Structures are given as C-alpha cells and as structure tokens.
PDB file of C-alpha atoms and ligand atoms in Angstrom:
ATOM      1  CA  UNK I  11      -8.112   5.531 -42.130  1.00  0.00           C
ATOM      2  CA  UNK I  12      -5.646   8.036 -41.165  1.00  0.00           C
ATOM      3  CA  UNK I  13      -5.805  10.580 -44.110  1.00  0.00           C
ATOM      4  CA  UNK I  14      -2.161  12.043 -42.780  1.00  0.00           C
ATOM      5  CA  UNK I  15      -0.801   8.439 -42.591  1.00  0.00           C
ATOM      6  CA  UNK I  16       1.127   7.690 -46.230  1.00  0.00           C
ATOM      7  CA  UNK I  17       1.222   4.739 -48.169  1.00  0.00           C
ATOM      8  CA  UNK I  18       3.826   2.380 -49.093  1.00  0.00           C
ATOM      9  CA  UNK I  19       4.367   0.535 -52.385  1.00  0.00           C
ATOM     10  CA  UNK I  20       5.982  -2.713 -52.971  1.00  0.00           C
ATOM     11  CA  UNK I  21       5.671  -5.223 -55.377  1.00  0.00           C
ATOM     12  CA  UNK I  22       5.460  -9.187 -54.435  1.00  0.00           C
ATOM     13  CA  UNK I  23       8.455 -11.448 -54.208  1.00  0.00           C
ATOM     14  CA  UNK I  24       9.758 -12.411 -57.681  1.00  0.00           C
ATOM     15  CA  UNK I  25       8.313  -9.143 -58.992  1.00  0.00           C
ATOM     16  CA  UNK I  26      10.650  -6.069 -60.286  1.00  0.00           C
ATOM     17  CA  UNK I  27       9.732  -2.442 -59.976  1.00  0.00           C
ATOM     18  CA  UNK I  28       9.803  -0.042 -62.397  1.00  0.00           C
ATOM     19  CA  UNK I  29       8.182   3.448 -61.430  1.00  0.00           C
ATOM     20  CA  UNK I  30       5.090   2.775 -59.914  1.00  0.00           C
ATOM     21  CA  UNK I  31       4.222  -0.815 -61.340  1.00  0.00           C
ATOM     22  CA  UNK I  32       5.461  -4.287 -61.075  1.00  0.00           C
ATOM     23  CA  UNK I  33       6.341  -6.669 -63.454  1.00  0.00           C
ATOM     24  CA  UNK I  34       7.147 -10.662 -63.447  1.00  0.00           C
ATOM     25  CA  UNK I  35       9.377 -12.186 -66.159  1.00  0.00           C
ATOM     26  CA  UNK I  36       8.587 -15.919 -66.128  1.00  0.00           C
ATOM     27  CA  UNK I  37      10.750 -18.243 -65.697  1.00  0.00           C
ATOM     28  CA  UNK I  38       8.768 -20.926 -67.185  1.00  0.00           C
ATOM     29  CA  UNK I  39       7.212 -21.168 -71.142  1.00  0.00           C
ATOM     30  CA  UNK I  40       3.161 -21.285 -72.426  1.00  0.00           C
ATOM     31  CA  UNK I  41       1.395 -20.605 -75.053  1.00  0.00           C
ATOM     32  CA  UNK I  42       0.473 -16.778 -75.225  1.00  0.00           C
ATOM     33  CA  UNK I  43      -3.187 -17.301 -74.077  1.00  0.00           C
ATOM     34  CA  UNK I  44      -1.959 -19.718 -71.194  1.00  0.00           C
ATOM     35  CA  UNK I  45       0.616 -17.539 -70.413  1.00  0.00           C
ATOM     36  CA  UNK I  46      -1.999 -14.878 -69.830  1.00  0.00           C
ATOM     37  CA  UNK I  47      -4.097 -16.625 -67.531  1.00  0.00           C
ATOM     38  CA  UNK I  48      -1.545 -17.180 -65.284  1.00  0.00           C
ATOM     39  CA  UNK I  49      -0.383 -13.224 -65.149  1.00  0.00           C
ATOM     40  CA  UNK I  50      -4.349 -12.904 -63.922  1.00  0.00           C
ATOM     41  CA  UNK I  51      -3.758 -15.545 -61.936  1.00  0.00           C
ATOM     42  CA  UNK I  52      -1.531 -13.557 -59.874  1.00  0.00           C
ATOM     43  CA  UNK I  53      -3.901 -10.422 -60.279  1.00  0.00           C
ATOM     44  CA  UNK I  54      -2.229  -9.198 -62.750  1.00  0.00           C
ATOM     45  CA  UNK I  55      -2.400  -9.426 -66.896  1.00  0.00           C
ATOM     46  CA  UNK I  56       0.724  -9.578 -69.875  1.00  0.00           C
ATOM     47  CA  UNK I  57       2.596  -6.564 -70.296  1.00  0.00           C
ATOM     48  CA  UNK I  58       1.152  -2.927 -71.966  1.00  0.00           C
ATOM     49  CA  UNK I  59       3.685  -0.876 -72.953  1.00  0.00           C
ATOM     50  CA  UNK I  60       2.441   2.602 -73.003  1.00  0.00           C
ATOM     51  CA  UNK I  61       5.930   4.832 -73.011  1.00  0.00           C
ATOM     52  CA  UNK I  62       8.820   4.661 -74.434  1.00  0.00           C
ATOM     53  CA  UNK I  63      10.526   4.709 -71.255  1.00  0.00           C
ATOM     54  CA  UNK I  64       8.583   1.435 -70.053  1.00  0.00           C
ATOM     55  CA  UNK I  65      10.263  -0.403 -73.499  1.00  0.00           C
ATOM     56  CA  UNK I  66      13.684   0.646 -72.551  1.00  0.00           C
ATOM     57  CA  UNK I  67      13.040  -0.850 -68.621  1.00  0.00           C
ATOM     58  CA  UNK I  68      11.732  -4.288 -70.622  1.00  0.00           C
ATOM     59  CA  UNK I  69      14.413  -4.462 -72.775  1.00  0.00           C
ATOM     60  CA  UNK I  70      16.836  -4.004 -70.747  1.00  0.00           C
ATOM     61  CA  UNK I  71      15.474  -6.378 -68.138  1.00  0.00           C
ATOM     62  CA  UNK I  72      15.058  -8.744 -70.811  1.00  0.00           C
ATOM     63  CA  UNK I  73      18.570  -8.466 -72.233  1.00  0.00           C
ATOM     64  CA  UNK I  74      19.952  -9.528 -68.908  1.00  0.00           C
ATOM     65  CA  UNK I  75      18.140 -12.287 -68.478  1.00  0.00           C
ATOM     66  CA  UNK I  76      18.341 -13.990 -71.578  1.00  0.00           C
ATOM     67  CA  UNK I  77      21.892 -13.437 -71.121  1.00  0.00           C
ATOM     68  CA  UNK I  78      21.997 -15.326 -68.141  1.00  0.00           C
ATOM     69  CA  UNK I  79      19.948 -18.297 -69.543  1.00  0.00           C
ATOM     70  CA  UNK I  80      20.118 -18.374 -73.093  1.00  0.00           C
ATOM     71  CA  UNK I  81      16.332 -18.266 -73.912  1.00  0.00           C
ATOM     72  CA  UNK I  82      15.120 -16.655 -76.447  1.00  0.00           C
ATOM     73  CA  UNK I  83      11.994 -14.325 -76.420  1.00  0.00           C
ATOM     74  CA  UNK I  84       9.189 -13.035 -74.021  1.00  0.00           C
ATOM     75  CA  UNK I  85       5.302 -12.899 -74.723  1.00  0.00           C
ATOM     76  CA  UNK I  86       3.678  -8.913 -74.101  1.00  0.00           C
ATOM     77  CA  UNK I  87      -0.004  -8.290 -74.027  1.00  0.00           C
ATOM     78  CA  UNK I  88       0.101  -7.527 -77.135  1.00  0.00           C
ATOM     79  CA  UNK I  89      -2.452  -9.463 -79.851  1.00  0.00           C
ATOM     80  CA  UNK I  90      -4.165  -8.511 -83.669  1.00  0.00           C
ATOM     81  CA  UNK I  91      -6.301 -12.394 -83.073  1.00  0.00           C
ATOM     82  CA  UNK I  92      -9.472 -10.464 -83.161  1.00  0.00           C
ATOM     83  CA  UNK I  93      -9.019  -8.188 -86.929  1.00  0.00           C
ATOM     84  CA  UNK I  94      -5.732  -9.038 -88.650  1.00  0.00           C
ATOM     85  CA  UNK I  95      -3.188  -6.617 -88.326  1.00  0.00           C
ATOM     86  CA  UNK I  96      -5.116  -4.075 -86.467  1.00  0.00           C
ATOM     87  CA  UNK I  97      -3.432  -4.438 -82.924  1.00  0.00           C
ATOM     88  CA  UNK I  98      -4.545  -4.314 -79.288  1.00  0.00           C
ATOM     89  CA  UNK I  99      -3.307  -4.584 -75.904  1.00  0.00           C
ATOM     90  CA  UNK I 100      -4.486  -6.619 -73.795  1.00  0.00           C
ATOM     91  CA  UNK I 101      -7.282  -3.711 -71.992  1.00  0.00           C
ATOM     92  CA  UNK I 102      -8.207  -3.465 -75.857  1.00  0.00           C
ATOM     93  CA  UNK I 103      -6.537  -0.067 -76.452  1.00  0.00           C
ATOM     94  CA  UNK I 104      -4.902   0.114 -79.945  1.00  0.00           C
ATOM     95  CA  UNK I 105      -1.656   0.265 -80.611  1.00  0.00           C
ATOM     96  CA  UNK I 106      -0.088   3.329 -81.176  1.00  0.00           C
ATOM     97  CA  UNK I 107       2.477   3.866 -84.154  1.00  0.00           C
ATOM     98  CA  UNK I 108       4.521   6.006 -82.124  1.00  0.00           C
ATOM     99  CA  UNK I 109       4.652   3.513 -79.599  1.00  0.00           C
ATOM    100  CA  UNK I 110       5.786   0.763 -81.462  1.00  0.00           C
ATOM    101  CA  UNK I 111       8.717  -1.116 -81.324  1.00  0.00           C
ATOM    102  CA  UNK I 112       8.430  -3.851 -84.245  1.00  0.00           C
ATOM    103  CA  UNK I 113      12.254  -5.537 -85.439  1.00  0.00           C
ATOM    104  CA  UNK I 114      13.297  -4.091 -88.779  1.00  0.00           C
ATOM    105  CA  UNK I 115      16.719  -5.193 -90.218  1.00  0.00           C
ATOM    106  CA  UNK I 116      18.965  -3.327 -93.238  1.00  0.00           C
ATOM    107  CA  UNK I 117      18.686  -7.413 -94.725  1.00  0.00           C
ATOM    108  CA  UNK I 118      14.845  -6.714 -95.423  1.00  0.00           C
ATOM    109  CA  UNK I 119      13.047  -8.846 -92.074  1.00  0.00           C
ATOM    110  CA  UNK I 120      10.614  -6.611 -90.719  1.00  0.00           C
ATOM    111  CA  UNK I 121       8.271  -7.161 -88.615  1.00  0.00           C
ATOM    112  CA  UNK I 122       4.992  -8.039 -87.834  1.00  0.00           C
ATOM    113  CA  UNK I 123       5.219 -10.456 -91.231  1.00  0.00           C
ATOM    114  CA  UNK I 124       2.097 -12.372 -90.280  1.00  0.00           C
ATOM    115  CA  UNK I 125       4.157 -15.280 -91.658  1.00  0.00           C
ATOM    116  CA  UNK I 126       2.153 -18.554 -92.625  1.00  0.00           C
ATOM    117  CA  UNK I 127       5.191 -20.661 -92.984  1.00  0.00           C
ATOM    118  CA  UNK I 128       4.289 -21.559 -96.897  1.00  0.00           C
ATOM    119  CA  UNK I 129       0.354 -21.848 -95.880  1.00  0.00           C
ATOM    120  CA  UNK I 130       1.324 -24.302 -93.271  1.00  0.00           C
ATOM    121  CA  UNK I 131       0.227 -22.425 -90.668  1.00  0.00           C
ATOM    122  CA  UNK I 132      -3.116 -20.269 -92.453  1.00  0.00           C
ATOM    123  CA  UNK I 133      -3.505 -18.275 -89.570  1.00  0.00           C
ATOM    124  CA  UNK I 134      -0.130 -16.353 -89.633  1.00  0.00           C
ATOM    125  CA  UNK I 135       0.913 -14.746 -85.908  1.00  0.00           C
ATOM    126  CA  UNK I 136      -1.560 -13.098 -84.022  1.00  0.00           C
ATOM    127  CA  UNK I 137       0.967 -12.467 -80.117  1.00  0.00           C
ATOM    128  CA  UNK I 138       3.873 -10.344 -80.078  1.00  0.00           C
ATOM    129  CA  UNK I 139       6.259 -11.453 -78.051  1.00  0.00           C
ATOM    130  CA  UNK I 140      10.338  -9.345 -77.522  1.00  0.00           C
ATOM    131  CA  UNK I 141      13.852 -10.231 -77.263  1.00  0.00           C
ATOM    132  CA  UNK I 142      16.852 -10.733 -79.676  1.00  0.00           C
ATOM    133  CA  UNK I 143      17.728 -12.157 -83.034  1.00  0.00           C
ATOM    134  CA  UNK I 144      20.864 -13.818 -83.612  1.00  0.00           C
ATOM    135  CA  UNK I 145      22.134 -12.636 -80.620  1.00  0.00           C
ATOM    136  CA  UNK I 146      21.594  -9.481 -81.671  1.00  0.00           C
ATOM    137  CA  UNK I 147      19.673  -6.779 -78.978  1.00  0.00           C
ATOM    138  CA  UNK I 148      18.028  -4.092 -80.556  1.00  0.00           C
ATOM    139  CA  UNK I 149      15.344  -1.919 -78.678  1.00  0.00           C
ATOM    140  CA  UNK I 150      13.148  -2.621 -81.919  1.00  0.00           C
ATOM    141  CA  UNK I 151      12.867  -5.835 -80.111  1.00  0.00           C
ATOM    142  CA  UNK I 152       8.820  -6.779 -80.854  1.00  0.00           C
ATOM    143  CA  UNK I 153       7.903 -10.205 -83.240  1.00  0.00           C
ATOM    144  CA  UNK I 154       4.652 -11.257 -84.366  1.00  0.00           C
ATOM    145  CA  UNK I 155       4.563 -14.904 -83.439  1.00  0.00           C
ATOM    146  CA  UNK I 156       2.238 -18.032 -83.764  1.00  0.00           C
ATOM    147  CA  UNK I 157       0.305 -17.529 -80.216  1.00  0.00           C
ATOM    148  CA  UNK I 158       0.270 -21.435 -79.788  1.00  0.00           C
ATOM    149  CA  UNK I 159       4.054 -21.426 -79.401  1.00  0.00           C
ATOM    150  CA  UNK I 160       5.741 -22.012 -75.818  1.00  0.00           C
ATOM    151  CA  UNK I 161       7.661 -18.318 -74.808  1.00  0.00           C
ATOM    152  CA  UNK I 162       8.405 -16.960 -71.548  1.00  0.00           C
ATOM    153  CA  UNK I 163       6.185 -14.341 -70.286  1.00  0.00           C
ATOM    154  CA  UNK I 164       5.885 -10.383 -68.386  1.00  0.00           C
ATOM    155  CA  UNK I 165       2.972  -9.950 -66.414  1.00  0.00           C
ATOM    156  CA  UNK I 166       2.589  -6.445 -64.819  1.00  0.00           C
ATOM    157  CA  UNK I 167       0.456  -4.989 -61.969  1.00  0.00           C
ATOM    158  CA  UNK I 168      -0.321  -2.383 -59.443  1.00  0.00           C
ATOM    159  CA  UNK I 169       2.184  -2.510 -56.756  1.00  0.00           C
ATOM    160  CA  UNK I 170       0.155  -3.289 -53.378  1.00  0.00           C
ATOM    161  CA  UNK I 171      -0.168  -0.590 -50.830  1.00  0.00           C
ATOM    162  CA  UNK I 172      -0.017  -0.709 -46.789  1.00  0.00           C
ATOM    163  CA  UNK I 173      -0.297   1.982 -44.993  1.00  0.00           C
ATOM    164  CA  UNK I 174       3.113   3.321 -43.516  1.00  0.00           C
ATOM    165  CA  UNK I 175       2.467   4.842 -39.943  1.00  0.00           C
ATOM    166  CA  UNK I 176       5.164   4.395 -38.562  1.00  0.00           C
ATOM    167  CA  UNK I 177       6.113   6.990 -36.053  1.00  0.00           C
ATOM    168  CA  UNK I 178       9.354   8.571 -36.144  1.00  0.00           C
TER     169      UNK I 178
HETATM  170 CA1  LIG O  26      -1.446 -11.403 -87.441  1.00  0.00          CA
HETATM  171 CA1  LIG O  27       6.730 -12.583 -87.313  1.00  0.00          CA
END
C-alpha cells in the first residue's frame, strides 16, 4: 500500500467514539459472561478502563442514557471470579488502585462488599458493573454484582481503518 496515503478511523454504526476507540452501550440485558460473548461477537470484548479520562467519557455516556430510559446499571470487563477480591480486566491485567472507581457513600455502603445476601447467595459478586444509586450520579460509579444478574453492557474496540486517498 501507499505508505504516503493516511488512514481513516471510524467506528461501526451504533458504536460511539471516544479518542481512538469505540465503544457500544447495549441496549439489551445478560448475564455478565453472556454479555461478554456478545461484545466478542462483534470483535470486540467488555469495557477496560485504563485512565481516568476513559471513566469520565463512560460515565458521562452512561448518565445520559439511563436518563433517557430509566435503567439502571452497565456491566465493564471487570471480574475477581478467578481469586476473590483480587481483580482483573478482562485481558487479565490487575486492577490498579489508582484507577479505581468503586461507590463509597458518607452512610457507610462501600463498595466492592462481596455481599452474599445472608449466605443466600455463597458466592458473593464476582462482575462490576457502573451507573447510579438512588438516582444519585457519582463518578465513583463501580458495584460488585452477582455476575448471573441481567445488566446492560459496554463493549469496546479498535476503530476500523480504510485507507483515505482521496485526492484533493
Ligand atoms: Ca467477589
Ligand atoms: Ca456489591
């Protein structure tokens, strides 16, 4: 190819771009492990959030949207099922304290809780998924959640690239 002829970037229909990447925010619910299969489905996997700058694009994203419908939270690629409480993204890199963005209230929730409902559920919450609580939209947005539950979903991916030779 053309080494003097430049690329172009775009992201598929229904996907958003932020910087250089793409991202999908479902519109539909499945389970955390479901709902990861179909982000590879569409070459791409759940959400890693590796700056802080890539939170505040998701939350705000998110914040409109569940504005508009009313829904509640989102899964992220983000999973301690293997070791409890050690936590990985989805490409297995650990989760960096600095790059956390786990809910904390002044009333004493904080988050992840691992929460077993009274031993009803012995496995705790092993998928983080983000969005509000009681209407309320904090960037500390991130909840450790039973995986098997139904959320809504970001997938993210490379954008695809044609070539852009366009003469002027
Ligand atoms: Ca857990
Ligand atoms: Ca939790």
């Amino acid at each position: 190819m053309d080494a003097s002829c430049p690329f172009k970037l775009h992201c598929d229909t229904d996907w958003k771009v932020n910087g250089t990447t793409c991202y999908y925010f479902s519109t539909t619910k499945s389970s955390w492990d479901q709902s990861r299969d179909k982000c590879k489905a569409m070459e791409g996997d759940l959400v890693k959030i590796d700056s802080r700058q890539e939170q505040r694009f998701l939350f705000h994203e998110v914040r409109v949207l569940l504005k508009e419908t009313d829904d509640s939270k989102f899964w992220i690629g983000l999973t301690d099922a293997e070791i409890e409480g050690e936590w990985r993204w989805v490409d297995d890199t650990p989760l960096h304290q600095s790059l956390s963005f786990w809910f904390e209230s002044d009333k004493g929730i904080k988050e992840p809780d691992n929460w077993t409902n009274n031993h009803k559920k012995p496995d705790g919450e092993d998928c983080v998924r983000m969005g509000e609580i009681g209407r309320l939209f904090v960037e500390k947005c991130w909840f450790d959640k039973d995986c098997s539950t139904e959320q809504r979903f970001i997938c993210e991916k490379e954008p695809n690239k044609s070539p852009d030779c366009q003469k002027n």
